[in-house]
Amino acid sequence: MKLKRFLLVGVVLFGLGGCHRHPTDAALQTAFRSNYPAFSNIVADLRLAPDRTQIEWNGSACVFGDTLTNQAVVTTRLLSHFKTIGQPLFVVATQTRAGPQVIFYFSRRGISVSGSAKGIIYMETEPMRIVPDTDASSQTNAPFTVVRPLDKNWFIFYSR
């Protein structure tokens, strides 16, 4: 009986977690344009702290997914930028062969192979798979990330 209840709760939670829609390209463009200085400052601050790789902004506090020797200083710098953007975000900063990338996840749903995500990404090199509309890409079953240009080094991404 407990196993059935556990499985039922799991299915319901999975269903609820996977049912929300990703933001549209238009909504992400608006968020980017109205908060460009905050996004740029987050990228600049994360480049000053190369050991910082994951930050989750839950709407009131920064939660770090890794260690940092002077976390209070980084939190102080980032807090005002996240407050300006004004919505929960999951941010991942990585260093690739093509240069630094900072990924701003506005929405994530599903798990593992069947999951998808959408948001804004800062990249120093032009990515592959540029499309005119990531909203249309979300209707396909293509198993890769596509991007739409926003501004120099800034893109909207949709990943399946």
C-alpha positions as a Markdown table, in Angstrom:
| # | Residue | x | y | z |
|---|---|---|---|---|
| 1 | Met | 0.0 | 0.0 | 0.0 |
| 2 | Lys | 2.8 | 2.4 | 0.9 |
| 3 | Leu | 4.6 | 1.7 | -2.4 |
| 4 | Lys | 1.4 | 2.4 | -4.4 |
| 5 | Arg | 0.9 | 5.7 | -2.6 |
| 6 | Phe | 4.6 | 6.6 | -3.1 |
| 7 | Leu | 4.3 | 5.9 | -6.8 |
| 8 | Leu | 1.1 | 7.8 | -7.2 |
| 9 | Val | 2.6 | 10.9 | -5.4 |
| 10 | Gly | 5.6 | 10.6 | -7.7 |
| 11 | Val | 3.6 | 10.4 | -10.8 |
| 12 | Val | 1.5 | 13.4 | -9.8 |
| 13 | Leu | 4.5 | 15.5 | -8.9 |
| 14 | Phe | 6.3 | 14.6 | -12.1 |
| 15 | Gly | 3.2 | 15.5 | -14.1 |
| 16 | Leu | 2.8 | 18.8 | -12.3 |
| 17 | Gly | 6.5 | 19.6 | -12.7 |
| 18 | Gly | 6.5 | 18.8 | -16.5 |
| 19 | Cys | 3.2 | 20.6 | -17.4 |
| 20 | His | 4.3 | 24.2 | -17.2 |
| 21 | Arg | 5.2 | 26.0 | -20.4 |
| 22 | His | 8.5 | 27.5 | -21.2 |
| 23 | Pro | 8.6 | 31.3 | -21.6 |
| 24 | Thr | 8.1 | 32.5 | -25.2 |
| 25 | Asp | 10.9 | 34.1 | -27.2 |
| 26 | Ala | 9.1 | 37.4 | -26.9 |
| 27 | Ala | 8.9 | 37.2 | -23.1 |
| 28 | Leu | 12.7 | 36.4 | -23.0 |
| 29 | Gln | 13.5 | 39.3 | -25.3 |
| 30 | Thr | 11.5 | 41.6 | -23.1 |
| 31 | Ala | 13.2 | 40.3 | -19.9 |
| 32 | Phe | 16.6 | 40.7 | -21.6 |
| 33 | Arg | 16.1 | 44.2 | -23.0 |
| 34 | Ser | 14.6 | 45.5 | -19.7 |
| 35 | Asn | 17.4 | 44.0 | -17.6 |
| 36 | Tyr | 20.4 | 44.1 | -19.9 |
| 37 | Pro | 22.7 | 45.8 | -17.3 |
| 38 | Ala | 21.8 | 43.2 | -14.6 |
| 39 | Phe | 22.6 | 40.3 | -17.0 |
| 40 | Ser | 25.8 | 41.9 | -18.1 |
| 41 | Asn | 26.9 | 42.6 | -14.5 |
| 42 | Ile | 26.2 | 39.0 | -13.5 |
| 43 | Val | 28.4 | 37.8 | -16.4 |
| 44 | Ala | 31.2 | 40.2 | -15.4 |
| 45 | Asp | 31.0 | 39.3 | -11.7 |
| 46 | Leu | 31.1 | 35.5 | -12.5 |
| 47 | Arg | 34.1 | 36.1 | -14.7 |
| 48 | Leu | 35.9 | 37.6 | -11.6 |
| 49 | Ala | 35.0 | 34.5 | -9.6 |
| 50 | Pro | 36.1 | 31.6 | -11.9 |
| 51 | Asp | 35.4 | 29.0 | -9.2 |
| 52 | Arg | 31.7 | 30.0 | -9.1 |
| 53 | Thr | 29.8 | 27.5 | -11.4 |
| 54 | Gln | 26.2 | 27.2 | -10.2 |
| 55 | Ile | 23.9 | 29.7 | -8.6 |
| 56 | Glu | 20.2 | 29.3 | -7.9 |
| 57 | Trp | 18.3 | 32.5 | -7.3 |
| 58 | Asn | 15.1 | 31.5 | -5.6 |
| 59 | Gly | 13.6 | 35.0 | -5.5 |
| 60 | Ser | 15.1 | 36.0 | -2.2 |
| 61 | Ala | 18.5 | 34.4 | -1.8 |
| 62 | Cys | 21.4 | 33.0 | -3.8 |
| 63 | Val | 22.0 | 29.3 | -3.3 |
| 64 | Phe | 25.4 | 28.1 | -4.4 |
| 65 | Gly | 26.0 | 24.7 | -5.9 |
| 66 | Asp | 29.7 | 24.7 | -5.2 |
| 67 | Thr | 32.3 | 26.1 | -2.9 |
| 68 | Leu | 33.7 | 29.6 | -2.8 |
| 69 | Thr | 36.2 | 31.1 | -0.3 |
| 70 | Asn | 34.6 | 34.5 | -0.1 |
| 71 | Gln | 30.9 | 33.7 | -0.7 |
| 72 | Ala | 29.6 | 36.7 | 1.1 |
| 73 | Val | 31.4 | 39.2 | -1.3 |
| 74 | Val | 30.0 | 37.4 | -4.4 |
| 75 | Thr | 26.6 | 37.2 | -2.9 |
| 76 | Thr | 26.6 | 40.9 | -2.1 |
| 77 | Arg | 27.6 | 41.8 | -5.6 |
| 78 | Leu | 25.1 | 39.4 | -7.3 |
| 79 | Leu | 22.1 | 40.0 | -5.0 |
| 80 | Ser | 21.2 | 43.4 | -6.5 |
| 81 | His | 21.4 | 42.1 | -10.1 |
| 82 | Phe | 19.2 | 39.1 | -9.4 |
| 83 | Lys | 16.7 | 41.3 | -7.6 |
| 84 | Thr | 16.6 | 43.6 | -10.6 |
| 85 | Ile | 15.8 | 40.7 | -12.9 |
| 86 | Gly | 13.1 | 39.8 | -10.4 |
| 87 | Gln | 12.4 | 36.1 | -11.0 |
| 88 | Pro | 13.8 | 32.8 | -10.0 |
| 89 | Leu | 16.8 | 31.8 | -12.1 |
| 90 | Phe | 19.3 | 28.9 | -12.2 |
| 91 | Val | 22.7 | 30.2 | -13.5 |
| 92 | Val | 25.5 | 28.0 | -14.7 |
| 93 | Ala | 28.9 | 29.5 | -15.6 |
| 94 | Thr | 31.3 | 27.3 | -17.6 |
| 95 | Gln | 34.7 | 27.7 | -19.3 |
| 96 | Thr | 34.8 | 26.1 | -22.7 |
| 97 | Arg | 37.4 | 25.9 | -25.4 |
| 98 | Ala | 35.4 | 28.6 | -27.2 |
| 99 | Gly | 35.5 | 30.9 | -24.1 |
| 100 | Pro | 33.3 | 31.5 | -21.1 |
| 101 | Gln | 29.6 | 30.8 | -21.2 |
| 102 | Val | 26.9 | 31.9 | -18.7 |
| 103 | Ile | 23.6 | 30.2 | -19.0 |
| 104 | Phe | 20.5 | 31.7 | -17.4 |
| 105 | Tyr | 17.8 | 29.0 | -17.1 |
| 106 | Phe | 14.4 | 30.7 | -17.0 |
| 107 | Ser | 12.6 | 27.4 | -17.0 |
| 108 | Arg | 13.5 | 23.7 | -16.7 |
| 109 | Arg | 11.2 | 20.8 | -16.8 |
| 110 | Gly | 11.3 | 17.0 | -16.9 |
| 111 | Ile | 14.2 | 14.9 | -16.0 |
| 112 | Ser | 17.3 | 13.6 | -17.6 |
| 113 | Val | 16.8 | 12.5 | -21.2 |
| 114 | Ser | 13.1 | 13.7 | -21.5 |
| 115 | Gly | 13.7 | 17.1 | -20.0 |
| 116 | Ser | 13.9 | 20.5 | -21.7 |
| 117 | Ala | 15.0 | 24.0 | -20.7 |
| 118 | Lys | 14.8 | 27.5 | -22.1 |
| 119 | Gly | 16.5 | 30.7 | -21.2 |
| 120 | Ile | 19.3 | 33.2 | -22.2 |
| 121 | Ile | 22.9 | 32.4 | -22.7 |
| 122 | Tyr | 26.0 | 34.5 | -23.0 |
| 123 | Met | 28.7 | 33.1 | -25.3 |
| 124 | Glu | 31.8 | 34.7 | -26.7 |
| 125 | Thr | 31.6 | 32.7 | -30.0 |
| 126 | Glu | 28.7 | 32.2 | -32.3 |
| 127 | Pro | 27.1 | 28.9 | -31.6 |
| 128 | Met | 25.9 | 26.3 | -34.1 |
| 129 | Arg | 22.2 | 25.6 | -34.8 |
| 130 | Ile | 20.9 | 29.2 | -35.0 |
| 131 | Val | 17.2 | 29.3 | -35.7 |
| 132 | Pro | 14.8 | 32.2 | -36.3 |
| 133 | Asp | 12.4 | 31.1 | -33.6 |
| 134 | Thr | 13.1 | 28.8 | -30.7 |
| 135 | Asp | 9.3 | 28.6 | -29.9 |
| 136 | Ala | 8.9 | 26.6 | -33.1 |
| 137 | Ser | 11.8 | 24.4 | -32.2 |
| 138 | Ser | 10.0 | 23.3 | -29.0 |
| 139 | Gln | 7.4 | 21.6 | -31.1 |
| 140 | Thr | 9.9 | 19.3 | -32.6 |
| 141 | Asn | 11.6 | 16.3 | -31.1 |
| 142 | Ala | 15.1 | 17.3 | -32.1 |
| 143 | Pro | 17.5 | 16.2 | -29.3 |
| 144 | Phe | 19.8 | 19.2 | -29.4 |
| 145 | Thr | 20.1 | 22.8 | -28.3 |
| 146 | Val | 19.0 | 25.6 | -30.7 |
| 147 | Val | 19.7 | 29.3 | -30.2 |
| 148 | Arg | 18.2 | 32.6 | -31.5 |
| 149 | Pro | 20.4 | 35.8 | -31.5 |
| 150 | Leu | 19.5 | 38.5 | -29.1 |
| 151 | Asp | 22.5 | 40.8 | -29.1 |
| 152 | Lys | 26.2 | 40.5 | -29.6 |
| 153 | Asn | 27.2 | 37.4 | -27.6 |
| 154 | Trp | 23.7 | 37.0 | -26.2 |
| 155 | Phe | 21.2 | 34.3 | -27.4 |
| 156 | Ile | 17.9 | 32.7 | -26.4 |
| 157 | Phe | 18.3 | 29.0 | -26.2 |
| 158 | Tyr | 15.9 | 26.0 | -26.1 |
| 159 | Ser | 17.4 | 22.6 | -25.2 |
| 160 | Arg | 15.7 | 19.3 | -25.4 |
